[in-house]
mmCIF file of C-alpha atoms and ligand atoms in Angstrom:
data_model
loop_
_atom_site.group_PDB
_atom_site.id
_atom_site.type_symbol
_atom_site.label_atom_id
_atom_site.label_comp_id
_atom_site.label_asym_id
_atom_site.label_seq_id
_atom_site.Cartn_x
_atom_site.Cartn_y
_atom_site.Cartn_z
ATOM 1 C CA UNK A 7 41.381 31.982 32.113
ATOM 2 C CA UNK A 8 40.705 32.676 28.398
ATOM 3 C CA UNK A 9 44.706 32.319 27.870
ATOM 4 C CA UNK A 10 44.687 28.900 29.420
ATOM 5 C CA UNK A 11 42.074 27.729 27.678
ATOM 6 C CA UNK A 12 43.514 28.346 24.578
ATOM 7 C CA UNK A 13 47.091 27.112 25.858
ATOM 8 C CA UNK A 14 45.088 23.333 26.633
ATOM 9 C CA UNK A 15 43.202 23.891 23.217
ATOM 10 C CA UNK A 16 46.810 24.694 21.157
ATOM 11 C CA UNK A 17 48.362 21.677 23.094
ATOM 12 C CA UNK A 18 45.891 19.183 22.510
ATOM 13 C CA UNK A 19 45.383 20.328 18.617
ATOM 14 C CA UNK A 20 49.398 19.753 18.677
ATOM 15 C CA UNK A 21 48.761 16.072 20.674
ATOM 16 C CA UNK A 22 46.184 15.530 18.607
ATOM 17 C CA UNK A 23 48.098 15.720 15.278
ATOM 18 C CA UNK A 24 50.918 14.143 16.342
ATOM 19 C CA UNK A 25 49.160 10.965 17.744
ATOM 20 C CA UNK A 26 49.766 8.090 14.774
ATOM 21 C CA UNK A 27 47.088 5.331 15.955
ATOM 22 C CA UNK A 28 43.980 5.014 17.986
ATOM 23 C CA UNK A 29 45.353 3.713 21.304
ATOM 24 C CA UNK A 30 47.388 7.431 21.007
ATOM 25 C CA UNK A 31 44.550 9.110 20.743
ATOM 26 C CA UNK A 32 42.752 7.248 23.419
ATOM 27 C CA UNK A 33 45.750 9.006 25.527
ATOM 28 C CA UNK A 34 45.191 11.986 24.596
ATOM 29 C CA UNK A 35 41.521 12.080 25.112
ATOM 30 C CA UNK A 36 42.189 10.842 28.435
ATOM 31 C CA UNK A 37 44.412 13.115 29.374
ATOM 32 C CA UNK A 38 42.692 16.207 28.426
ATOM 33 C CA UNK A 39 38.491 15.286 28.585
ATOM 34 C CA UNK A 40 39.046 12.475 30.864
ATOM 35 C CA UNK A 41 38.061 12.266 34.295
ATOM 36 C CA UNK A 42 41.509 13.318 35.686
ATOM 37 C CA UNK A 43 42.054 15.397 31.977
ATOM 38 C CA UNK A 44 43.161 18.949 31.862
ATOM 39 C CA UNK A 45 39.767 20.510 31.043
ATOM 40 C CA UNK A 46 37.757 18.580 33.515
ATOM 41 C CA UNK A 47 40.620 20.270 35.760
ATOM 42 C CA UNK A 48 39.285 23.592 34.888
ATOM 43 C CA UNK A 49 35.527 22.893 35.442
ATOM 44 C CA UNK A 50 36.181 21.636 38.473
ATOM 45 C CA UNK A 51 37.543 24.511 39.707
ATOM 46 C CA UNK A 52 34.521 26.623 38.596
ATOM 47 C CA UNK A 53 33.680 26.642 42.058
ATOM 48 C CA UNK A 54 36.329 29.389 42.438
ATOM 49 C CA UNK A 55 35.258 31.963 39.911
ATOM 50 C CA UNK A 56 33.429 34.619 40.885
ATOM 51 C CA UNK A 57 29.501 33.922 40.033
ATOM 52 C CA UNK A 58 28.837 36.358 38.202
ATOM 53 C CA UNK A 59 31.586 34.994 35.431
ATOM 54 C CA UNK A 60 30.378 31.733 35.561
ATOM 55 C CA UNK A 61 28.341 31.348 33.088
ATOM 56 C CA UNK A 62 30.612 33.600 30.313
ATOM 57 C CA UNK A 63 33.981 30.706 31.572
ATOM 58 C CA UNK A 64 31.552 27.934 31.402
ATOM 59 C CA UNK A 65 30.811 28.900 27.983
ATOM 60 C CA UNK A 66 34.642 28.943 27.003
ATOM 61 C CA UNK A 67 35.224 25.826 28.481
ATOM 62 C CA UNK A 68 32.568 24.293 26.654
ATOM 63 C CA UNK A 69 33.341 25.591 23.674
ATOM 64 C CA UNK A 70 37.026 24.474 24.147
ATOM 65 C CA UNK A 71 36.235 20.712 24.392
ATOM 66 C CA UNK A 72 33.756 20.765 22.198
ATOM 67 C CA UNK A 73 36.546 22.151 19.114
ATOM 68 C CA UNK A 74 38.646 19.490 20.737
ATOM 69 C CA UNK A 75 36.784 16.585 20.264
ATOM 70 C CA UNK A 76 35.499 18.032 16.854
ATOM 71 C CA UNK A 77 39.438 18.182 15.774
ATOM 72 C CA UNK A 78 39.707 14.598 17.636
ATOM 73 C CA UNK A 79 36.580 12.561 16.101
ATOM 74 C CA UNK A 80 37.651 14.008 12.481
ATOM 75 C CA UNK A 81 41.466 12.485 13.476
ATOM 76 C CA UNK A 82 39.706 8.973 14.782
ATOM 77 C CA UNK A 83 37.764 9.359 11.160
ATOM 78 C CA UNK A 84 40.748 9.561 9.302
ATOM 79 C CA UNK A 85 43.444 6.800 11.362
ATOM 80 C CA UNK A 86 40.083 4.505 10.441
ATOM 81 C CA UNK A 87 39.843 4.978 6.583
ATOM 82 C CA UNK A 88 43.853 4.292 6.544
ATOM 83 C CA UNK A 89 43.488 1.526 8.486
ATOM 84 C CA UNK A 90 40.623 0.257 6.337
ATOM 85 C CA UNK A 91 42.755 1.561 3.224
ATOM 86 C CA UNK A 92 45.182 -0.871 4.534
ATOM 87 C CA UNK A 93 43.432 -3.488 5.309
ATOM 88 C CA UNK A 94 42.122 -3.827 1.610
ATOM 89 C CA UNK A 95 45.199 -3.589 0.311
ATOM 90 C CA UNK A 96 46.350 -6.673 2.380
ATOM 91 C CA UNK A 97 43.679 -8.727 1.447
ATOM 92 C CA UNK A 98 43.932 -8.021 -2.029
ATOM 93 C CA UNK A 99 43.787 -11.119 -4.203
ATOM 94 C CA UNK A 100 44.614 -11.403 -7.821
ATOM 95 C CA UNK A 101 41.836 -13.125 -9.618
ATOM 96 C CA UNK A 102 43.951 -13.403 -13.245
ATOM 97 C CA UNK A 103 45.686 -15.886 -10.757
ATOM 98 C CA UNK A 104 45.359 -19.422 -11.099
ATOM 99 C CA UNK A 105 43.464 -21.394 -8.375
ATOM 100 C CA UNK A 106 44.705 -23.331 -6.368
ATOM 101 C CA UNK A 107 42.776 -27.415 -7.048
ATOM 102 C CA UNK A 108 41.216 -28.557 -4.433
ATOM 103 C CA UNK A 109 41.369 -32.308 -3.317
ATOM 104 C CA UNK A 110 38.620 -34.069 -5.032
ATOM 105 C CA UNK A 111 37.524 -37.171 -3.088
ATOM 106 C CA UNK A 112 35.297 -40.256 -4.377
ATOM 107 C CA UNK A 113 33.072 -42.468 -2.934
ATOM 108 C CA UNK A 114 34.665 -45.787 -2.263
ATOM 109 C CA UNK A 115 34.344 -48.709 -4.818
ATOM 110 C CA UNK A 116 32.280 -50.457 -2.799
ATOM 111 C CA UNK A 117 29.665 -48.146 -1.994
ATOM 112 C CA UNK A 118 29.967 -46.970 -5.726
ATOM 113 C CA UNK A 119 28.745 -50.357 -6.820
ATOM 114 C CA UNK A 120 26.398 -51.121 -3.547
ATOM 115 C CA UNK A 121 24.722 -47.572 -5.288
ATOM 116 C CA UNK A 122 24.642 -48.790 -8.885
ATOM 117 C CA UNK A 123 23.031 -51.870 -7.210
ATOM 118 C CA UNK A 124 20.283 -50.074 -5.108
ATOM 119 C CA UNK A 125 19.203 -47.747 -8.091
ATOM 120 C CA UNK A 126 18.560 -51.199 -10.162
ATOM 121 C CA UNK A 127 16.969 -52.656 -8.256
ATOM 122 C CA UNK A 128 15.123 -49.352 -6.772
ATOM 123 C CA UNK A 129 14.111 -48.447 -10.538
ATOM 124 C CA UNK A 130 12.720 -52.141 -10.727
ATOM 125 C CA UNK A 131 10.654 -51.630 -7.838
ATOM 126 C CA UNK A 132 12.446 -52.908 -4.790
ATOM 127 C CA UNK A 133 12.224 -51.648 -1.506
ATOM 128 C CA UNK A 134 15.531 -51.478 0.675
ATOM 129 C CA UNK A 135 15.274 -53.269 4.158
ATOM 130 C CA UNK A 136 18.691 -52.668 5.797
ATOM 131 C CA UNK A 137 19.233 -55.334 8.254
ATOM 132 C CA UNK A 138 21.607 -55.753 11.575
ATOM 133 C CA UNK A 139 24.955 -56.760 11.314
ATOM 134 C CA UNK A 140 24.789 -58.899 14.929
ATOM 135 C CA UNK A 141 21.903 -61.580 14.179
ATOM 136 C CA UNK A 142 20.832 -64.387 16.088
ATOM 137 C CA UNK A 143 21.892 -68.056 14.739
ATOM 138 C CA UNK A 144 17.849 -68.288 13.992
ATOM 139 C CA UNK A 145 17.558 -65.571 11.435
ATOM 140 C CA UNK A 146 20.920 -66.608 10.026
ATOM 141 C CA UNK A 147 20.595 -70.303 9.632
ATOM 142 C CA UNK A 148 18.046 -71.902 11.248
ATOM 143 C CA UNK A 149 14.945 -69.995 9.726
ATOM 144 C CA UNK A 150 16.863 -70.092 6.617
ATOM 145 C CA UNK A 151 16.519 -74.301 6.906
ATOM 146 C CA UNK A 152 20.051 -74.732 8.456
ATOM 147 C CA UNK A 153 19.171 -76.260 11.442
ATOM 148 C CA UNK A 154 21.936 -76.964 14.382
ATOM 149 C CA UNK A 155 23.329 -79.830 12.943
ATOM 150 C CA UNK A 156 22.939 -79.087 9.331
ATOM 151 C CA UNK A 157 26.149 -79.861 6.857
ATOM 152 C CA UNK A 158 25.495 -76.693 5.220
ATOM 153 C CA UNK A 159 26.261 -74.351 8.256
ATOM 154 C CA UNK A 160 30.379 -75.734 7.154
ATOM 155 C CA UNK A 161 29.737 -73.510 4.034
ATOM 156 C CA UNK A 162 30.632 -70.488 5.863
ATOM 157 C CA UNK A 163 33.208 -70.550 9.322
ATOM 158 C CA UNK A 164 31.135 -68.403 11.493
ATOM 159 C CA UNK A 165 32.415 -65.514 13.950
ATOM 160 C CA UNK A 166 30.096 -66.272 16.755
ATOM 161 C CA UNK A 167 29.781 -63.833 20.120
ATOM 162 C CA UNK A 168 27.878 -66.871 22.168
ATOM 163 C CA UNK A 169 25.892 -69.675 21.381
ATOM 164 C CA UNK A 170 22.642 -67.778 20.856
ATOM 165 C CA UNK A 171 24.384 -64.370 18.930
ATOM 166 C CA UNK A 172 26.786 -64.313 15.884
ATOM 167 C CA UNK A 173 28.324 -61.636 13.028
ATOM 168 C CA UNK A 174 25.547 -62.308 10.116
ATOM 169 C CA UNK A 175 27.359 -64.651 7.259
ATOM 170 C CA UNK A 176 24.933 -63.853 4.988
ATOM 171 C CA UNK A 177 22.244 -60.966 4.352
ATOM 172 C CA UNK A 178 19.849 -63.781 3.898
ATOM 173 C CA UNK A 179 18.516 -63.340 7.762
ATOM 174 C CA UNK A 180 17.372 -59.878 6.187
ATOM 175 C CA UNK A 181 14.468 -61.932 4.799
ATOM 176 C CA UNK A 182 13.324 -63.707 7.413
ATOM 177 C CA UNK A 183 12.954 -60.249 9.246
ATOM 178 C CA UNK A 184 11.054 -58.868 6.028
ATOM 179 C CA UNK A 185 9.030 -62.051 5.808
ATOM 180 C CA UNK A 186 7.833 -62.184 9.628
ATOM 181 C CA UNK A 187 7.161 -57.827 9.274
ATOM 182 C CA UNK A 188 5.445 -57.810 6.035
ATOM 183 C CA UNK A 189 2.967 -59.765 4.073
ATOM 184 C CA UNK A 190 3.343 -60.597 0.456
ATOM 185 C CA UNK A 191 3.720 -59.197 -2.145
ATOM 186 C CA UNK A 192 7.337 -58.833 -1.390
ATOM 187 C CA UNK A 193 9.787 -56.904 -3.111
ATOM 188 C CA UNK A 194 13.014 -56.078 -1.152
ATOM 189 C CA UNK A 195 17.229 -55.916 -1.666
ATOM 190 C CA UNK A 196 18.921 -55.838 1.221
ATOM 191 C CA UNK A 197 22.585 -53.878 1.331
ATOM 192 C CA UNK A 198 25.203 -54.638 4.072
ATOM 193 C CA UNK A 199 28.065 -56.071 5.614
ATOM 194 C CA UNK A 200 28.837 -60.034 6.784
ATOM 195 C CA UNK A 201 31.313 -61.794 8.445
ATOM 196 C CA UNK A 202 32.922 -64.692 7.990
ATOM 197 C CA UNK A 203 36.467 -66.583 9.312
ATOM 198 C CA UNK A 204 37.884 -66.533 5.696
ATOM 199 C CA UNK A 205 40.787 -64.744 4.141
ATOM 200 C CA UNK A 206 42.546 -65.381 0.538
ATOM 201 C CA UNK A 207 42.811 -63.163 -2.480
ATOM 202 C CA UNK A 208 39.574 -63.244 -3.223
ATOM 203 C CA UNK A 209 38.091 -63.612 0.425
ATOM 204 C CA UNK A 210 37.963 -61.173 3.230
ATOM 205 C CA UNK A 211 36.682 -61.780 6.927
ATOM 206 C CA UNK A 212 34.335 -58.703 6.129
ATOM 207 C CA UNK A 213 32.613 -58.143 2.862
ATOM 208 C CA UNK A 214 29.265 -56.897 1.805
ATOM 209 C CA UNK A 215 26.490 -58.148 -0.118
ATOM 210 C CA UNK A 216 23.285 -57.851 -1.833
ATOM 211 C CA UNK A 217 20.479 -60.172 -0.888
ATOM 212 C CA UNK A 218 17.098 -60.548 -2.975
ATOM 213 C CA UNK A 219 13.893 -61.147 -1.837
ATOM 214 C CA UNK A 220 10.482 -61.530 -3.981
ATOM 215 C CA UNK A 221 7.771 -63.272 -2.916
ATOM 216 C CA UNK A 222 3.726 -62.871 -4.580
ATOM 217 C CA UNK A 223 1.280 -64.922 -6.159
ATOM 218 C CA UNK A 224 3.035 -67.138 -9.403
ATOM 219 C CA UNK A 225 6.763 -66.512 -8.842
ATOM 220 C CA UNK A 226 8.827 -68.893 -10.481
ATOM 221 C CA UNK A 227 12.643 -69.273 -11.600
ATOM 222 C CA UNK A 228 11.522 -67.816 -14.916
ATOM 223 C CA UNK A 229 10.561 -64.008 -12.599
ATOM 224 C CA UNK A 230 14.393 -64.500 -11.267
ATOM 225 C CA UNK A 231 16.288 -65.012 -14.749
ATOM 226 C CA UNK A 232 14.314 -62.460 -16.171
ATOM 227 C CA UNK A 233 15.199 -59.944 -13.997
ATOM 228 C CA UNK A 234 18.673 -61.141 -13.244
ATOM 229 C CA UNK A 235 19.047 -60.970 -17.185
ATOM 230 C CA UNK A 236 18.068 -57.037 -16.999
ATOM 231 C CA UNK A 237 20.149 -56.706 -14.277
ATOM 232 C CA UNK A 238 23.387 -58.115 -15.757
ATOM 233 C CA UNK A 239 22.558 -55.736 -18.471
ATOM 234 C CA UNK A 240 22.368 -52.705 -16.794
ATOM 235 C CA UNK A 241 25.910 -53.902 -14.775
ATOM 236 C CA UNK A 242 28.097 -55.073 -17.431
ATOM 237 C CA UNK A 243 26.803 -53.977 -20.847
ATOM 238 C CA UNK A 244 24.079 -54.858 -23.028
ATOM 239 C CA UNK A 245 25.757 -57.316 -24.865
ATOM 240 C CA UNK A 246 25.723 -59.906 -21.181
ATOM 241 C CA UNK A 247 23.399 -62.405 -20.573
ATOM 242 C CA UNK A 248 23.002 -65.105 -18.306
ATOM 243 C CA UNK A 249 22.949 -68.582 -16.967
ATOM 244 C CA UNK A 250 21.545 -70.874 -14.332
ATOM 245 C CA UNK A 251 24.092 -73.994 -13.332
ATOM 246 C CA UNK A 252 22.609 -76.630 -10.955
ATOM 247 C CA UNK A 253 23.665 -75.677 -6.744
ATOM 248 C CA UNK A 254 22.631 -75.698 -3.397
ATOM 249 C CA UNK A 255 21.355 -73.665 -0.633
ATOM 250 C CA UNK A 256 19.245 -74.477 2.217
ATOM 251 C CA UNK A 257 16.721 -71.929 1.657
ATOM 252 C CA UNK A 258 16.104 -71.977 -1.725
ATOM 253 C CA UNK A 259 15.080 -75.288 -3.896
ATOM 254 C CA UNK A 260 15.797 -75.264 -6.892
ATOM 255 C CA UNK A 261 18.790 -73.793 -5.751
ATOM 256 C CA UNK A 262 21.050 -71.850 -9.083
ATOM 257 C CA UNK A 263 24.330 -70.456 -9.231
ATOM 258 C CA UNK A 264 24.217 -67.599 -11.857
ATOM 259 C CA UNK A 265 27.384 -67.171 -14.717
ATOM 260 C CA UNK A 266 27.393 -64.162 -16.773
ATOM 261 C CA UNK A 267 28.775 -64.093 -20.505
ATOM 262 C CA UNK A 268 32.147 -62.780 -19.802
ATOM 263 C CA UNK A 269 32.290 -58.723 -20.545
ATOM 264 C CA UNK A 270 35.200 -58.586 -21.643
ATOM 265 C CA UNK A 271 36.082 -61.576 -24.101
ATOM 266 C CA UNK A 272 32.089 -61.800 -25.467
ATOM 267 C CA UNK A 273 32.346 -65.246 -24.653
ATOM 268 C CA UNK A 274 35.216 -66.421 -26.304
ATOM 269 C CA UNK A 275 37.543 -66.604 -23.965
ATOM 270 C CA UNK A 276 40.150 -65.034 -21.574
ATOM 271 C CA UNK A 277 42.031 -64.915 -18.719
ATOM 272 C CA UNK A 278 39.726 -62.835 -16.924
ATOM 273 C CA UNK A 279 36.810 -65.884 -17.388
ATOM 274 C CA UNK A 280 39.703 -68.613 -17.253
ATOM 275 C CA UNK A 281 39.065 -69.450 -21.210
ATOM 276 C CA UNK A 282 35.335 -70.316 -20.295
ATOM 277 C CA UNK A 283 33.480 -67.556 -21.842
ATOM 278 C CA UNK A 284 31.329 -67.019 -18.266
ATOM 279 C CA UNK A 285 31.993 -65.629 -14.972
ATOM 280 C CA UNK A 286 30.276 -66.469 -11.541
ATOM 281 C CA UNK A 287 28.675 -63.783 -10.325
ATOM 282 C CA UNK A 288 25.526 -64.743 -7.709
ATOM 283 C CA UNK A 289 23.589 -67.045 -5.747
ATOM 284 C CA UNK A 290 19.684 -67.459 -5.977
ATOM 285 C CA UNK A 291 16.904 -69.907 -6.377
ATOM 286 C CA UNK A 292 12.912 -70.442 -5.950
ATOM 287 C CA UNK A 293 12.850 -69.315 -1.833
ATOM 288 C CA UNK A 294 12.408 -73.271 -0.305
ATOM 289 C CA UNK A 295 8.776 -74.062 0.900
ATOM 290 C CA UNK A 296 9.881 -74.646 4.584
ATOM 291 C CA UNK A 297 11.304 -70.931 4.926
ATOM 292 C CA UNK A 298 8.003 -69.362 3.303
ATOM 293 C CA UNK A 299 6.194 -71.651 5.602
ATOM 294 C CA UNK A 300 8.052 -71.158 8.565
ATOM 295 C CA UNK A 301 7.162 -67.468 8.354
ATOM 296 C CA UNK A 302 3.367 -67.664 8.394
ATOM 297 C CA UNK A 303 3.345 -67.660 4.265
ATOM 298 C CA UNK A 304 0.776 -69.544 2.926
ATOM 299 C CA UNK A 305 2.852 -71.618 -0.091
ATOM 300 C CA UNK A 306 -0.086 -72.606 -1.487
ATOM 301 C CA UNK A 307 -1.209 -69.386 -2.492
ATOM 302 C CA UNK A 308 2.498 -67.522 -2.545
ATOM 303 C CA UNK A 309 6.045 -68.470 -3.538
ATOM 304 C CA UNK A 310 9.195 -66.441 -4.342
ATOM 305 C CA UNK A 311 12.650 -66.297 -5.621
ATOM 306 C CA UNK A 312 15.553 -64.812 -3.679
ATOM 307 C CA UNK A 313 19.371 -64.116 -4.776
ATOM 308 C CA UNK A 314 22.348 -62.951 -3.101
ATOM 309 C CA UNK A 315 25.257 -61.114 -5.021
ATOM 310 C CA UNK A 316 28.959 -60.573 -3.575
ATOM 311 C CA UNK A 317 29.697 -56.693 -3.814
ATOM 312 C CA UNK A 318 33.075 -56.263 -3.685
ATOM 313 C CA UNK A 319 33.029 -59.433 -6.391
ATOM 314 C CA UNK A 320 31.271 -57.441 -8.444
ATOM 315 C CA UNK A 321 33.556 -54.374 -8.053
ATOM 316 C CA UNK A 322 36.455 -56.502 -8.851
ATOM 317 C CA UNK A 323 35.057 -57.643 -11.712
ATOM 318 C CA UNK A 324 34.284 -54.780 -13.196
ATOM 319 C CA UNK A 325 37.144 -53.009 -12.454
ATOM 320 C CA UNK A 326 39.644 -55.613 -12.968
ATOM 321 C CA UNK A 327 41.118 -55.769 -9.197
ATOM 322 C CA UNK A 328 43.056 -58.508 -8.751
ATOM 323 C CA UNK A 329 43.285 -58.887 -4.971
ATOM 324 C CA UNK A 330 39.794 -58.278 -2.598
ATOM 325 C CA UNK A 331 42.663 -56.517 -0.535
ATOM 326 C CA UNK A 332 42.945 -53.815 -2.345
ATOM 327 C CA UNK A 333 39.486 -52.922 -1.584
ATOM 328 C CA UNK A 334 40.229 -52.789 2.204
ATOM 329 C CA UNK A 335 43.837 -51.438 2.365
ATOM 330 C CA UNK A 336 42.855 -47.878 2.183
ATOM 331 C CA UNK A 337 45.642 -46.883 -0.369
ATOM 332 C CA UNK A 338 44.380 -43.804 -2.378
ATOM 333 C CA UNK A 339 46.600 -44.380 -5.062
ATOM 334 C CA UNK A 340 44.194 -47.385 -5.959
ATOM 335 C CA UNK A 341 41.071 -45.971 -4.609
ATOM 336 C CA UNK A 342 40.959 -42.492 -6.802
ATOM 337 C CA UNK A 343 41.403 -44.897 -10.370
ATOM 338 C CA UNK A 344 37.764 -45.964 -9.086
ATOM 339 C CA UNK A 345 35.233 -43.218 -9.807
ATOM 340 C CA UNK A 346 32.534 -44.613 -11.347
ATOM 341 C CA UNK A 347 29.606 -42.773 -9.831
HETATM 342 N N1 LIG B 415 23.474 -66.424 1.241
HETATM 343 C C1 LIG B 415 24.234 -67.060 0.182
HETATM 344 C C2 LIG B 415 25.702 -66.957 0.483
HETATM 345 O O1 LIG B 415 26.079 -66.112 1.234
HETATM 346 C C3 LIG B 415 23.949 -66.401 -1.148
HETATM 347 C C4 LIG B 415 22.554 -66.693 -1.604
HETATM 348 C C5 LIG B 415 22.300 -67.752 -2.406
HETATM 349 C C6 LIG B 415 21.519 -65.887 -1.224
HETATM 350 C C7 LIG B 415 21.049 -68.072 -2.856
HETATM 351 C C8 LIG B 415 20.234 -66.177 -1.660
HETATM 352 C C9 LIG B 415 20.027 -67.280 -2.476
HETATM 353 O O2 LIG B 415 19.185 -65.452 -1.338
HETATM 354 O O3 LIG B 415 18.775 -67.544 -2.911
HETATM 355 O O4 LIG B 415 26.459 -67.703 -0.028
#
C-alpha cells in the first residue's frame, strides 16, 4: 500500500509539473483528489484493510494528498503570478508617448449668444420665464392688442395647428403669461424658439429670440434706452451706443426700433452697416396701456417697457455670418470657428 501511494504521489508530482495552465491542473486535480480521482480510489477501499491498519494507511493517505495539493496550490500560485506578469506587460503603456487629442466640441452659436444674453440680463436683475413653444392665438396676438382682424397679425405668416392653437411667432405671449402669474414689479427675459412661414438669407421658419419684460412704478422709454445702452455695451464693445427710430407694434406705444453704432466701422461706414454707420438690432417700446390693462395691471399706478431681440441676428452679426442658414445646416466646419463661450 505504502508503494502505491508513493507511485500516485511520484505521478501526480510528474502531472503536476508538466501541466502549463490552470484548466491542466484542474485535470489533474480531478483526476487524482476528485471524486472518481486515484486517491479517493484508495480510501474507498479502506473498507478492505484489515482494522487494525486502518488508522496507520489512513494516515499515509492523508498525508499523500495533503503533499499533493501542497505541490499543486504552490503550482496554481505560480501559473497566476505569470499570468499576472503577463498581463502587465500587455497593458503596458508608454507615457513619454504623445496623447492622442480628443474631439473638443462647442456649444452651438446660438445657445452661445442666447447665454451671453441670459447672464446680461441675469446680472441686471432679470428673472428667466421660459415659455411654451405651442401658444394659443390669445397669448400670441390677441392679449398682445392684435385682435382677429388686426392688420398687424400680416407682420408675421403664422404656422397655425387649428383655429384656437398655433407655433408662437413671437416670445411676446411669454409676457402675458408673466403678467397674469405675477404682480409688478416685473423683471423678466424670456429665451426660446418661434415659428414663422418665412425663409430668405436672413429668415428661417424657426429662429429664437429674446423677449423683455419690465413693468413697476415710473417706467418710461428713458428705463429701456438706458439699459439697452448697457446692454449693447456689454454685446458689441464699449465703444456702441444706441438709437431709437420711430415703429410699430401692437403692444407697445411708443413703439421703437433700436440701431446700434456699427462695431465694426465706428460709425463711419461699411458694408457690414450698408455705409450707414448703424445696424438694426431689436424691437421694444413703453408696454401699450391696453395689454397692462388687460392683465389686471393697474396703469395708473404701473407701466413698463418691453423689447424683443432676434438671436441668431445677433450671432450673425457678431460673427459676420452671411447666410441665417449656416446656423441651421449643421456643418461643423462652420460651427467649431464659433466658440465664443
Ligand atoms: N415681438 C416682436 C417681433 O417678433 C418684437 C418685439 C418688439 C417685442 C417690440 C417686444 C417689443 O417686446 O416691445 O417682431
Amino acid at each position: 500500500m505504502k508503494d502505491k501511494l508513493q507511485k500516485i504521489r511520484e505521478n501526480a508530482i510528474a502531472e503536476i509539473e508538466k501541466s502549463d495552465g490552470l484548466d491542466k491542473l484542474n485535470e489533474v486535480r480531478q483526476a487524482i483528489l476528485g471524486k472518481k480521482g486515484e486517491l479517493t480510489a484508495v480510501l474507498k477501499g479502506m473498507k478492505d484493510v484489515a482494522p487494525e491498519d486502518r488508522p496507520k494507511v489512513g494516515q499515509w493517505v492523508n498525508e499523500t494528498r495533503s503533499a499533493i495539493e501542497t505541490i499543486l496550490e504552490a503550482k496554481i500560485e505560480k501559473l497566476e503570478a505569470e499570468a499576472l506578469k503577463l498581463k502587465y506587460e500587455k497593458e503596458k503603456i508608454d507615457v513619454t508617448m504623445p496623447a492622442e487629442r480628443g474631439v473638443k466640441g462647442n456649444l452651438h452659436p446660438v445657445t452661445q449668444v442666447t447665454n451671453q444674453l441670459t447672464d446680461i440680463f441675469a446680472s441686471m436683475g432679470f428673472e428667466i420665464y421660459e415659455g411654451a413653444e405651442i401658444e394659443t392665438d390669445y397669448y400670441n396676438f390677441t392679449a398682445l392688442n392684435t385682435p382677429q382682424d388686426h392688420p398687424a397679425r400680416d407682420m408675421q405668416d403664422t404656422f397655425y395647428l387649428s383655429p384656437e392653437f398655433l407655433l408662437r411667432t413671437q416670445t411676446s405671449a411669454g409676457q402675458i403669461h408673466v403678467m397674469e402669474a405675477k404682480k409688478p414689479p416685473i423683471k423678466v427675459v424670456s429665451p426660446g424658439k418661434v415659428f414663422r412661414s418665412d425663409d430668405d438669407a436672413t429668415h428661417s421658419p424657426m429662429f429664437t429670440q429674446m423677449e423683455g419684460l419690465v413693468v413697476d412704478k415710473g417706467i418710461t422709454l428713458c428705463d429701456l434706452k438706458g439699459m439697452l445702452e448697457q446692454l449693447v455695451k456689454k454685446i458689441f464693445g464699449k465703444e456702441t451706443s444706441t438709437r431709437l427710430r420711430p415703429s410699430y407694434f401692437p403692444f407697445t406705444e411708443p413703439s421703437v426700433e433700436v440701431d446700434v453704432s456699427c462695431f465694426q466701422c465706428g460709425g463711419k461706414g461699411c458694408s457690414l452697416c450698408k455705409g450707414t454707420g448703424w445696424i438694426e438690432v431689436l424691437g421694444a417700446g413703453v408696454v401699450n396701456n391696453k395689454v397692462l390693462e388687460g392683465c389686471g395691471i393697474d396703469t395708473n399706478e404701473y407701466s413698463g417697457f418691453a423689447f424683443g431681440v432676434g438671436v441668431e441676428r445677433i450671432a450673425m452679426l457678431k460673427y459676420g455670418i452671411n447666410n441665417i442658414k449656416l446656423l441651421f445646416e449643421s456643418d461643423m466646419r462652420v460651427l467649431k470657428q464659433i466658440d465664443d463661450k
